[in-house]
Coordinates of C-alpha atoms in Angstrom, one line a residue:
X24 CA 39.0 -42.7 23.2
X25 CA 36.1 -42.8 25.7
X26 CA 36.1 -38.3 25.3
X27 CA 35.9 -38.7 21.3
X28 CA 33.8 -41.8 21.6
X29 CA 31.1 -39.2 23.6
X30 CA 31.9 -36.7 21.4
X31 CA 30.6 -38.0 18.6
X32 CA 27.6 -39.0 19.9
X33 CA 26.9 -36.1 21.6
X34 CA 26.9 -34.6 18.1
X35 CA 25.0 -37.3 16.5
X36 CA 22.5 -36.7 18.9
X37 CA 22.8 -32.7 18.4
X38 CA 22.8 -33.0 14.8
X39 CA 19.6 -35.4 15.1
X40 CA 17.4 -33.1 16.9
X41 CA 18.8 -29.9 15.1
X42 CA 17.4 -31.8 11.8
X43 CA 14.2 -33.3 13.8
X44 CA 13.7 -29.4 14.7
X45 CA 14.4 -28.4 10.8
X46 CA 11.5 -31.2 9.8
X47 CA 9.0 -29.7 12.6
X48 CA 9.6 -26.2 11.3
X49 CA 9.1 -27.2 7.5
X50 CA 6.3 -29.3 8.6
X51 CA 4.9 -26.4 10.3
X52 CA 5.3 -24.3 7.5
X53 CA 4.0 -26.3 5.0
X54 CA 0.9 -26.7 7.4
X55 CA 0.2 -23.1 7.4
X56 CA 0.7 -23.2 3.2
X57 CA -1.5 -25.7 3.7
X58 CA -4.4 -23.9 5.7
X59 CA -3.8 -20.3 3.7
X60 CA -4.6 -22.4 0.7
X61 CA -8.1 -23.8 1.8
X62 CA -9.0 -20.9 3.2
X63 CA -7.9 -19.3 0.0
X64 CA -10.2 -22.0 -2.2
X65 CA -13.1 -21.8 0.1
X66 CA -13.3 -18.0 -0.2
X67 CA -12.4 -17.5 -3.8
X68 CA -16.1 -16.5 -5.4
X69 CA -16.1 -13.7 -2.3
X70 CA -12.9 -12.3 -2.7
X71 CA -13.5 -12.0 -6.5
X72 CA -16.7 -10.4 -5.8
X73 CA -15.1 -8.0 -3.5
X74 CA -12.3 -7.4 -6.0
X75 CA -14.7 -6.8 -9.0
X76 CA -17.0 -4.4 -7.4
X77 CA -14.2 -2.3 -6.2
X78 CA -12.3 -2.4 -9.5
X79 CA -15.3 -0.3 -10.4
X80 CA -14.1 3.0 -8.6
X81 CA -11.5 3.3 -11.0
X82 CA -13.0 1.5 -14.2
X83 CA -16.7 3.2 -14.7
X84 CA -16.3 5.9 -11.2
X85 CA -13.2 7.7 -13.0
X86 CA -13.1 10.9 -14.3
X87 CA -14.5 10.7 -17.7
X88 CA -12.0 13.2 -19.7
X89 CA -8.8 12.3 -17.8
X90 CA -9.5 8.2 -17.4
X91 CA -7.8 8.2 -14.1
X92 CA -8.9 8.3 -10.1
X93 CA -11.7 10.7 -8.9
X94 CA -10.4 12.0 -5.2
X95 CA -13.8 10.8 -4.1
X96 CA -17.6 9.6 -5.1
X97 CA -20.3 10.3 -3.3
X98 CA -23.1 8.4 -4.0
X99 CA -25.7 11.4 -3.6
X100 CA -23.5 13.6 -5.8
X101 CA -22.8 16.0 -3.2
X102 CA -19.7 17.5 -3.0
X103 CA -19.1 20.2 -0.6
X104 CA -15.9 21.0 -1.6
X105 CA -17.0 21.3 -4.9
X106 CA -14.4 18.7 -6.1
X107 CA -16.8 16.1 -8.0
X108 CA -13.7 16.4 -10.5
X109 CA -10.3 16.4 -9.0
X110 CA -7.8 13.9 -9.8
X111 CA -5.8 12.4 -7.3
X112 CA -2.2 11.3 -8.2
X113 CA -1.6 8.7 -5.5
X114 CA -5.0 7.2 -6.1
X115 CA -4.4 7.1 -9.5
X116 CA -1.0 5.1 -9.3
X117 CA -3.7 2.4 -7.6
X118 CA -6.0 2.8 -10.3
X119 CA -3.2 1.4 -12.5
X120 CA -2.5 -1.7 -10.7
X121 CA -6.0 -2.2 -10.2
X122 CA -5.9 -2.1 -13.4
X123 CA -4.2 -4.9 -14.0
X124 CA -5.8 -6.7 -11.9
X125 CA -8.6 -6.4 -13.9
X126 CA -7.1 -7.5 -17.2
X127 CA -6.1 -10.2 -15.9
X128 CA -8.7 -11.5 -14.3
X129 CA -11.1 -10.3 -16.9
X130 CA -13.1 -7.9 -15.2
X131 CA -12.6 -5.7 -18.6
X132 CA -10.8 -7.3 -21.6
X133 CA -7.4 -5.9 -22.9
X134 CA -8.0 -3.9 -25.2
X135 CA -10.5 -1.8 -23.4
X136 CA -7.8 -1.8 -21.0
X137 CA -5.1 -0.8 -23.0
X138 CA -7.3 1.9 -24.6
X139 CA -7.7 3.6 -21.1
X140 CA -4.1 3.6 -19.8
X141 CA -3.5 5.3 -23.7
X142 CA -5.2 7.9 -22.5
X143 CA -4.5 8.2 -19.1
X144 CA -0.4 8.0 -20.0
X145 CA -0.6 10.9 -22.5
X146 CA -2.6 13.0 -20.1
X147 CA 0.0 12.5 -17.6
X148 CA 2.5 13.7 -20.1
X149 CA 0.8 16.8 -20.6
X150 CA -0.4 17.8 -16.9
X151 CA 1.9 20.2 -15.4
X152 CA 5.0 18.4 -13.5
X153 CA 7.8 20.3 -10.5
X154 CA 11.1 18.3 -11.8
X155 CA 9.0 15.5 -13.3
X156 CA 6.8 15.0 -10.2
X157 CA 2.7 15.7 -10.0
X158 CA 1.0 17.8 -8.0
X159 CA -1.5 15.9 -5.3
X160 CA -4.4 16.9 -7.0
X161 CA -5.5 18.2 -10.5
X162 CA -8.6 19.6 -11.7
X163 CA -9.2 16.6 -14.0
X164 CA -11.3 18.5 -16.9
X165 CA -9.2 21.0 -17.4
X166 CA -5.7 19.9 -16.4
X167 CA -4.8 22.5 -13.6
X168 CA -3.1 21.8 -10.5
X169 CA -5.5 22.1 -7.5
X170 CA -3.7 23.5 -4.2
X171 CA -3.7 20.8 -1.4
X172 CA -3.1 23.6 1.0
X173 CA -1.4 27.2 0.6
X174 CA 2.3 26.5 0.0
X175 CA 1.5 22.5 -1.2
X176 CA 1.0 23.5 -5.0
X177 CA 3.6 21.9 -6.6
X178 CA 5.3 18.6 -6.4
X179 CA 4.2 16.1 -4.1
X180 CA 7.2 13.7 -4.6
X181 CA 5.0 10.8 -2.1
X182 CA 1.9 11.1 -4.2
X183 CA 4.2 10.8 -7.2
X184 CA 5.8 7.4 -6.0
X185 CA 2.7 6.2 -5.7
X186 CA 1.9 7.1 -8.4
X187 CA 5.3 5.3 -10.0
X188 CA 4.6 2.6 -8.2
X189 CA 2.1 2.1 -10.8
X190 CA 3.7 3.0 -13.9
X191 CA 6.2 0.1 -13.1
X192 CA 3.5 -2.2 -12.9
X193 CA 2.3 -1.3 -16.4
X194 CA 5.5 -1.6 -17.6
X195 CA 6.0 -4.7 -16.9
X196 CA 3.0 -6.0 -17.3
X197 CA 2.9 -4.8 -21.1
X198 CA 6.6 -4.6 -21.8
X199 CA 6.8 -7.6 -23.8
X200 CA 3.4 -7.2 -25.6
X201 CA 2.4 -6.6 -28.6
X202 CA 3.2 -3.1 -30.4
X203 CA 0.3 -1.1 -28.7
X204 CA 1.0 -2.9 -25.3
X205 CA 4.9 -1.9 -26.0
X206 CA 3.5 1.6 -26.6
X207 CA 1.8 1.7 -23.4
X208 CA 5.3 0.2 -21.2
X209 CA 7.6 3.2 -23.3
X210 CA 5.2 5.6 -22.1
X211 CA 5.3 4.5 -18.2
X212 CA 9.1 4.4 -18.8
X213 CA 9.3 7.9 -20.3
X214 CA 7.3 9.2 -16.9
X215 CA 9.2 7.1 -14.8
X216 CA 12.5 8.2 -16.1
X217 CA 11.3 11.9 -15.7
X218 CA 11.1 12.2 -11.9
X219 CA 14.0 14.3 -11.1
X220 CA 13.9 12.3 -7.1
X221 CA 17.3 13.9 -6.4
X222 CA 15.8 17.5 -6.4
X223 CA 13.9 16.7 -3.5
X224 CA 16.7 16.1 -1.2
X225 CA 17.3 20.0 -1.4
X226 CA 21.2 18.9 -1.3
X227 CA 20.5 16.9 2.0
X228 CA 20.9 13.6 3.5
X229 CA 16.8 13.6 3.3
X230 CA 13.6 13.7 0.8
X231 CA 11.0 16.5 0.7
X232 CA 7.6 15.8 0.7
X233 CA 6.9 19.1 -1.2
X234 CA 8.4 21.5 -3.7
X235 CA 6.6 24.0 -5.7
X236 CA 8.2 26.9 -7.9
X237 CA 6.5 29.5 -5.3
X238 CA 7.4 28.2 -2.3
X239 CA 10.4 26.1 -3.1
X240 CA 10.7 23.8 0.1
X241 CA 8.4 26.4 2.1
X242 CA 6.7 23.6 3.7
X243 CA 10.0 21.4 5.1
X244 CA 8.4 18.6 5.6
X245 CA 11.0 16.1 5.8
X246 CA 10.1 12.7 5.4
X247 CA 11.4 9.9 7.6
X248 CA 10.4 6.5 8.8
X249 CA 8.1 4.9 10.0
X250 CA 5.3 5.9 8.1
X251 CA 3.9 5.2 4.6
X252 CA 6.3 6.6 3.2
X253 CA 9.1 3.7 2.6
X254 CA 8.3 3.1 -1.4
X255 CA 9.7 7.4 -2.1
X256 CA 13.1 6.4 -0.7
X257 CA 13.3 3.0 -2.8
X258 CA 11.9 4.2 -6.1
X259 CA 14.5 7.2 -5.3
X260 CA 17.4 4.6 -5.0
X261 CA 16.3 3.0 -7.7
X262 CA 15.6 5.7 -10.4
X263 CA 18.1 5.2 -13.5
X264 CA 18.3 8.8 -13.9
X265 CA 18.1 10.7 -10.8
X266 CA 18.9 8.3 -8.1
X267 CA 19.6 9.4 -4.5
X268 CA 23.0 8.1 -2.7
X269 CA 22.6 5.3 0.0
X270 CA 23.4 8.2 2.8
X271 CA 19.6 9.5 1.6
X272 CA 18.1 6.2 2.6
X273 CA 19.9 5.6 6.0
X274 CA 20.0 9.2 7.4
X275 CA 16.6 10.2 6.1
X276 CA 13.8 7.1 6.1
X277 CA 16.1 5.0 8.9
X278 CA 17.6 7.9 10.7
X279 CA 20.2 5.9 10.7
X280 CA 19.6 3.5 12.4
X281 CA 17.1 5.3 15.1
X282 CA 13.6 4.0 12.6
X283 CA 15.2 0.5 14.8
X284 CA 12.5 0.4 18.4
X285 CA 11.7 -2.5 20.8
X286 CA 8.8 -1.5 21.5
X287 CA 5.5 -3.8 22.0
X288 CA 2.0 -3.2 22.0
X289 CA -0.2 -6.3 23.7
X290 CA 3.0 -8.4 23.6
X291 CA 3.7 -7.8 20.0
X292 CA 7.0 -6.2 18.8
X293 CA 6.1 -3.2 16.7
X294 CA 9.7 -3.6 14.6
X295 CA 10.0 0.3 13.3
X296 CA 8.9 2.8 15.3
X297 CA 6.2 4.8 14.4
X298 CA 5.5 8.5 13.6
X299 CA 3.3 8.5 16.5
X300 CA 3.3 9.9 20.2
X301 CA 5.2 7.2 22.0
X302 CA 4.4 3.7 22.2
X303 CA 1.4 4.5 20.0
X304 CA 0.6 2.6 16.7
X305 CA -0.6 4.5 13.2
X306 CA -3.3 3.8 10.9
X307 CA -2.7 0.4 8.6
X308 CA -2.6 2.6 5.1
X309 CA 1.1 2.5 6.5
X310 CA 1.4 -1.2 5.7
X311 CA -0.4 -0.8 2.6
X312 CA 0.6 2.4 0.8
X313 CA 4.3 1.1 -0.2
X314 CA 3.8 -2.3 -0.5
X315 CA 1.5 -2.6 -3.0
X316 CA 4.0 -3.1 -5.5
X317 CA 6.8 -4.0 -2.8
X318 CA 6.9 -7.4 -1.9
X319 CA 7.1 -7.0 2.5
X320 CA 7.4 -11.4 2.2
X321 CA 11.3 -11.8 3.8
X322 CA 12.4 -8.0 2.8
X323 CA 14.8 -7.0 5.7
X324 CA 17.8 -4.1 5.3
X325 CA 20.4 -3.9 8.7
X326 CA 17.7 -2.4 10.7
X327 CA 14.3 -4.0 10.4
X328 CA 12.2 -7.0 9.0
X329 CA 9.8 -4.9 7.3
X330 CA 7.5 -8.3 6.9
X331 CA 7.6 -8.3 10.7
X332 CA 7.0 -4.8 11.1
X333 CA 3.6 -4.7 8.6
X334 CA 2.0 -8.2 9.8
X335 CA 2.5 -7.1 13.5
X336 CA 1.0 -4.3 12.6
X337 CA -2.1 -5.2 11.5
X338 CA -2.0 -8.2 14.7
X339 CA -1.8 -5.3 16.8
X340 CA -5.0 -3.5 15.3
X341 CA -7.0 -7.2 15.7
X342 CA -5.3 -7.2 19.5
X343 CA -6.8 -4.1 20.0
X344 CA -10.2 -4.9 18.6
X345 CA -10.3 -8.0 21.0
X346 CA -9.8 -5.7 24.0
X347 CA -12.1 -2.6 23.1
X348 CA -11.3 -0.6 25.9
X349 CA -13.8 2.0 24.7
X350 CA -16.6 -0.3 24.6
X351 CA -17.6 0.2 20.7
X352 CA -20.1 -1.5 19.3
X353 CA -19.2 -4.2 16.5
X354 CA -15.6 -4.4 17.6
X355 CA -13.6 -8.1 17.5
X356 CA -10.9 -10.3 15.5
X357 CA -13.9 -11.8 14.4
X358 CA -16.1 -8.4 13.6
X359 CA -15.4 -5.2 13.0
X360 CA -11.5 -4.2 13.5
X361 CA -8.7 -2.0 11.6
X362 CA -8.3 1.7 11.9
X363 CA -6.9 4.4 9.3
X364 CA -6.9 7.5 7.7
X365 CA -10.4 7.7 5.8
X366 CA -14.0 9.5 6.2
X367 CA -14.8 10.3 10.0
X368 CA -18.0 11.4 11.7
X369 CA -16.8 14.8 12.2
X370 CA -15.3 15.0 8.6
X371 CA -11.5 13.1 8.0
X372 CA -9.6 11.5 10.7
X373 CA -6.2 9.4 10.6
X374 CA -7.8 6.8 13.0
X375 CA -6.0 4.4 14.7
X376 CA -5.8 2.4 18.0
X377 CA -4.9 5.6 20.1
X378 CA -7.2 7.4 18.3
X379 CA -10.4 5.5 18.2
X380 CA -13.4 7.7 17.3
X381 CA -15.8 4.1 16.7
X382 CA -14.5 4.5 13.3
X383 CA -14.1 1.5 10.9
X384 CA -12.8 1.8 7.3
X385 CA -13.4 -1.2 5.4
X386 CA -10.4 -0.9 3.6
X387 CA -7.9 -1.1 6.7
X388 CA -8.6 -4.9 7.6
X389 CA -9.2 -6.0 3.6
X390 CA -5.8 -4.6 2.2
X391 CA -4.5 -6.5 5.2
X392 CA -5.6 -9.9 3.9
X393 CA -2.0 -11.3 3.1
X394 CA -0.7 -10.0 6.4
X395 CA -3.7 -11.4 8.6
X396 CA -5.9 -13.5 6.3
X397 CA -8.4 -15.5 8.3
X398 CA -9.1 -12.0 10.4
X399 CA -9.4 -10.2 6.8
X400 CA -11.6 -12.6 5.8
X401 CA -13.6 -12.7 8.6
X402 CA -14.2 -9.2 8.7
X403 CA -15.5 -9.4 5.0
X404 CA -18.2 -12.2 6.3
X405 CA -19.4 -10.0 9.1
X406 CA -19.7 -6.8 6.6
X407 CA -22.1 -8.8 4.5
X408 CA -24.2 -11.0 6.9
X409 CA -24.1 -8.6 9.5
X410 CA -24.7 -5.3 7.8
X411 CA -25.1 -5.5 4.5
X412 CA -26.1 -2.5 2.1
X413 CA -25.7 -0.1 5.1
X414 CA -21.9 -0.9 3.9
X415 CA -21.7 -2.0 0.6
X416 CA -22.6 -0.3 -2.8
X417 CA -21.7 0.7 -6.2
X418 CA -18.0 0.5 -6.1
X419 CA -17.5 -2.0 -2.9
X420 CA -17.6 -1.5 0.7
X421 CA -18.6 2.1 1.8
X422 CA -15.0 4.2 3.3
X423 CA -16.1 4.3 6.9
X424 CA -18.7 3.5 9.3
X425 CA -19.4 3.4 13.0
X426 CA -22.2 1.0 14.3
X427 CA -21.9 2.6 17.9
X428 CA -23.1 6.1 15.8
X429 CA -25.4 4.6 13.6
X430 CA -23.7 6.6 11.0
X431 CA -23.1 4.6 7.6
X432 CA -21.8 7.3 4.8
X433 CA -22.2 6.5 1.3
X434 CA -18.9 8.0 0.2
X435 CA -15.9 6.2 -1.2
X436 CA -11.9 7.4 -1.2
X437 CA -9.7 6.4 -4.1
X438 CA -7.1 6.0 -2.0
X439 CA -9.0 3.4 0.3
X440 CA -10.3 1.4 -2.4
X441 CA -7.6 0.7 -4.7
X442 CA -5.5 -1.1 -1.7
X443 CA -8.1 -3.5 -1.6
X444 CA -8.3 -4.5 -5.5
X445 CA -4.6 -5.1 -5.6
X446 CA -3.4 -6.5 -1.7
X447 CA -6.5 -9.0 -2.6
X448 CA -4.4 -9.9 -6.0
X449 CA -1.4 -9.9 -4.2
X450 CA -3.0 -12.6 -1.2
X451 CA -4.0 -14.4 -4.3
X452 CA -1.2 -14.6 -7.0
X453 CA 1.4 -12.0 -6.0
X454 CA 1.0 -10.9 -9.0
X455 CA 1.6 -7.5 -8.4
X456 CA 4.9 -8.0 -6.5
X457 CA 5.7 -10.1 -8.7
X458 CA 5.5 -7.9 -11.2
X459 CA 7.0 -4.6 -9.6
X460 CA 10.1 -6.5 -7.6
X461 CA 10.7 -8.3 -11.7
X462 CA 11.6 -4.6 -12.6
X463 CA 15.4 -4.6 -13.3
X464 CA 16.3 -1.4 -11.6
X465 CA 13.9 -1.8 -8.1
X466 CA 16.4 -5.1 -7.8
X467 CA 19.1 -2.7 -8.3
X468 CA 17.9 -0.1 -5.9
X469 CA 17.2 -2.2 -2.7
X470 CA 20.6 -4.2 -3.6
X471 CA 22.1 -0.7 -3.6
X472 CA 20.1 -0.2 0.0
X473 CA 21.6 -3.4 1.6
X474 CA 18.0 -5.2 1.2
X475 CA 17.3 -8.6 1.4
X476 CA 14.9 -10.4 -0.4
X477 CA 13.8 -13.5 -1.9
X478 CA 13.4 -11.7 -5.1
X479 CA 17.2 -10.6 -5.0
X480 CA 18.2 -14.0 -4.7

């Protein structure tokens, strides 16, 4: 009697503080709702502002014949390259979702909206395509392909799930419309449905970045995590008419298993490891790129937490602005910080903490705002009170600038400023996961992967 007598109060006891330590978490939790939500309201006018000045890049900036994402501005109309016109198909897919953003929150009304993704849907249709994928670049006012480099002249199938990425989000922002909305989600569909994804496993357990009728898989680049390159293998798995096998997923992105590291940087656990030298960290478009439309919030397969391994990331590039080991000027959590690929002093750099060049792009710590949103935040502040129109103009915050080289370019990126417009939305409203995990056959495809997910549930 006295052993089962102890017994249960020893578990009366247990079961108290396990549900004493279940109220402390919630409480916690609900605190930090609590404090993302004021800091949410008390920032609301400047993160519209933000939002509705970049929107711009891809409303009034685009190419005028095509409707969709200019490569890049430059505000004194300058263009070396001589590329003033060249489309860009990842940027594009961002220009979509932007968007949608700004339908929604009435930036431009609906039907000026609708009229513009008309046009930039048909053009799609008639651009050339390599087994239903785009090119990375087109000469927009004429509709040719425009070589990246010497064998990349055909299908880019990364750019093009990007690009799908957005598609989705039209679909299913307009699939219940009315008949010219409907329109506009059986024409995303049609292109969707297109992409032949299961060509560019060239029969292996692995997708190829490129393919071109020239070259075939001349440049055999394979593509495997960790890099920004997670949304080509889910879109794959998920495509209703050329879908990869699971075998893709796990020997390709997660090499199976191997995409898995411990490995820490200032006492944070980077999750996946990197395609980096050793121990290093890459640029923050890698937590942006693919989860634009893929909701990071509790999405786990057997190897990694990929929530974990996008909001350490960004910790670690705020860590590293804190320590400044180079001695840059305008570095700190509560300054300048974030590092990635975008303009550089000496032309274009992938910049990140191991390769510092006194580099900030705007767009790195912004599209970070749900991982890191007081630091995000913060960071906007200091670009307005602190420098002002040295970085900000016509379509948002300038790509890049360095305070340490006095050097403050004029020159915007598609594909730095449409991350902004929509991770903004998504800190916001979600409503771009919302809308892209909502597609039917994404659920299907990371169910198929072994995901987990609160929007599986």
């Amino acid at each position: 009697m006295k052993i089962h007598s102890l017994l249960s109060v020893t578990l009366l006891i247990s079961s108290f503080s396990m549900q004493s330590c279940q109220v402390k978490k919630d409480q916690q939790a609900e605190q930090r709702v609590l404090r993302d939500d004021a800091l949410l309201q008390e920032n609301d006018s400047l993160l519209t502002k933000i939002q509705k000045q970049t929107f711009q890049y891809f409303w009034e900036g685009a190419e005028p014949i095509t409707g969709l994402a200019r490569e890049r501005i430059h505000m004194d109309d300058v263009y070396p390259q001589d590329d003033k016109n060249v489309i860009t198909t990842g940027g594009s897919g961002f220009g979509l979702m932007s968007m949608v953003v700004g339908m929604e929150r009435g930036f431009i009304g609906k039907g000026e909206g609708e009229e513009r993704l008309h046009r930039v849907l048909d053009y799609l249709t008639r651009i050339p395509r390599f087994e239903g994928a785009w090119a990375h670049w087109y000469h927009g006012n004429v509709g040719e392909v425009k070589a990246f480099s010497e064998k990349d002249n055909g299908g880019d199938i990364v750019e093009t799930a990007f690009l799908a990425q957005g598609l989705l989000v039209v679909r299913e922002y307009f699939k219940n419309g009315n008949d010219s909305q409907r329109e506009i989600a059986r024409k995303a569909d049609s292109l969707w449905r297109g992409i032949n994804w299961k060509h560019y496993t060239n029969g292996q357990n692995v997708l190829f970045w490129h393919w071109s009728p020239v070259h075939q898989f001349g440049m055999n680049h394979a593509i495997q995590g960790y890099d920004e390159c997670l949304i080509t293998y889910v879109l794959a798995a998920s495509s209703p008419t050329h879908a990869i096998d699971t075998a893709v997923y796990n020997q390709g992105w997660a090499r199976n298993g191997k995409i898995k590291t411990s490995i820490q940087k200032y006492g944070i656990p980077t999750e996946v490891k990197h395609n980096a030298a050793e121990g290093a960290v890459g640029p923050l478009f890698w937590a942006h790129y693919s989860f634009l439309g893929l909701d990071p919030r509790g999405l786990k397969d057997r190897y990694v937490s990929y929530e974990d391994a996008v909001v350490n990331h960004a910790r670690i590039h705020v860590a590293y602005s804190q320590e400044n080991p180079q001695g840059f000027k305008g570095y700190g959590p509560d300054k300048g910080w974030g590092w990635t690929a975008s303009y550089s002093i000496n032309g274009y750099d992938a910049h990140h903490p191991d390769n510092d060049k006194s580099v900030i792009s705007p767009t790195a710590a912004l599209s970070s705002i749900a991982y890191t949103p007081k630091e995000s935040i913060q960071f906007a502040k200091y670009l307005f009170q602190g420098l002002g129109d040295k970085v900000w103009g016509k379509y948002g915050f300038y790509d890049a600038y360095s305070e340490t080289a006095d050097w403050y370019p004029q020159r915007y990126l598609a594909i730095d400023q449409g991350p902004i417009v929509v991770m903004i939305e998504n800190y916001r409203t979600a409503l771009i996961w919302d809308l892209f995990m909502g597609a039917p056959e994404i659920r299907l495809g990371l169910k198929k992967l072994g995901f987990q997910s609160p929007h599986l549930k």
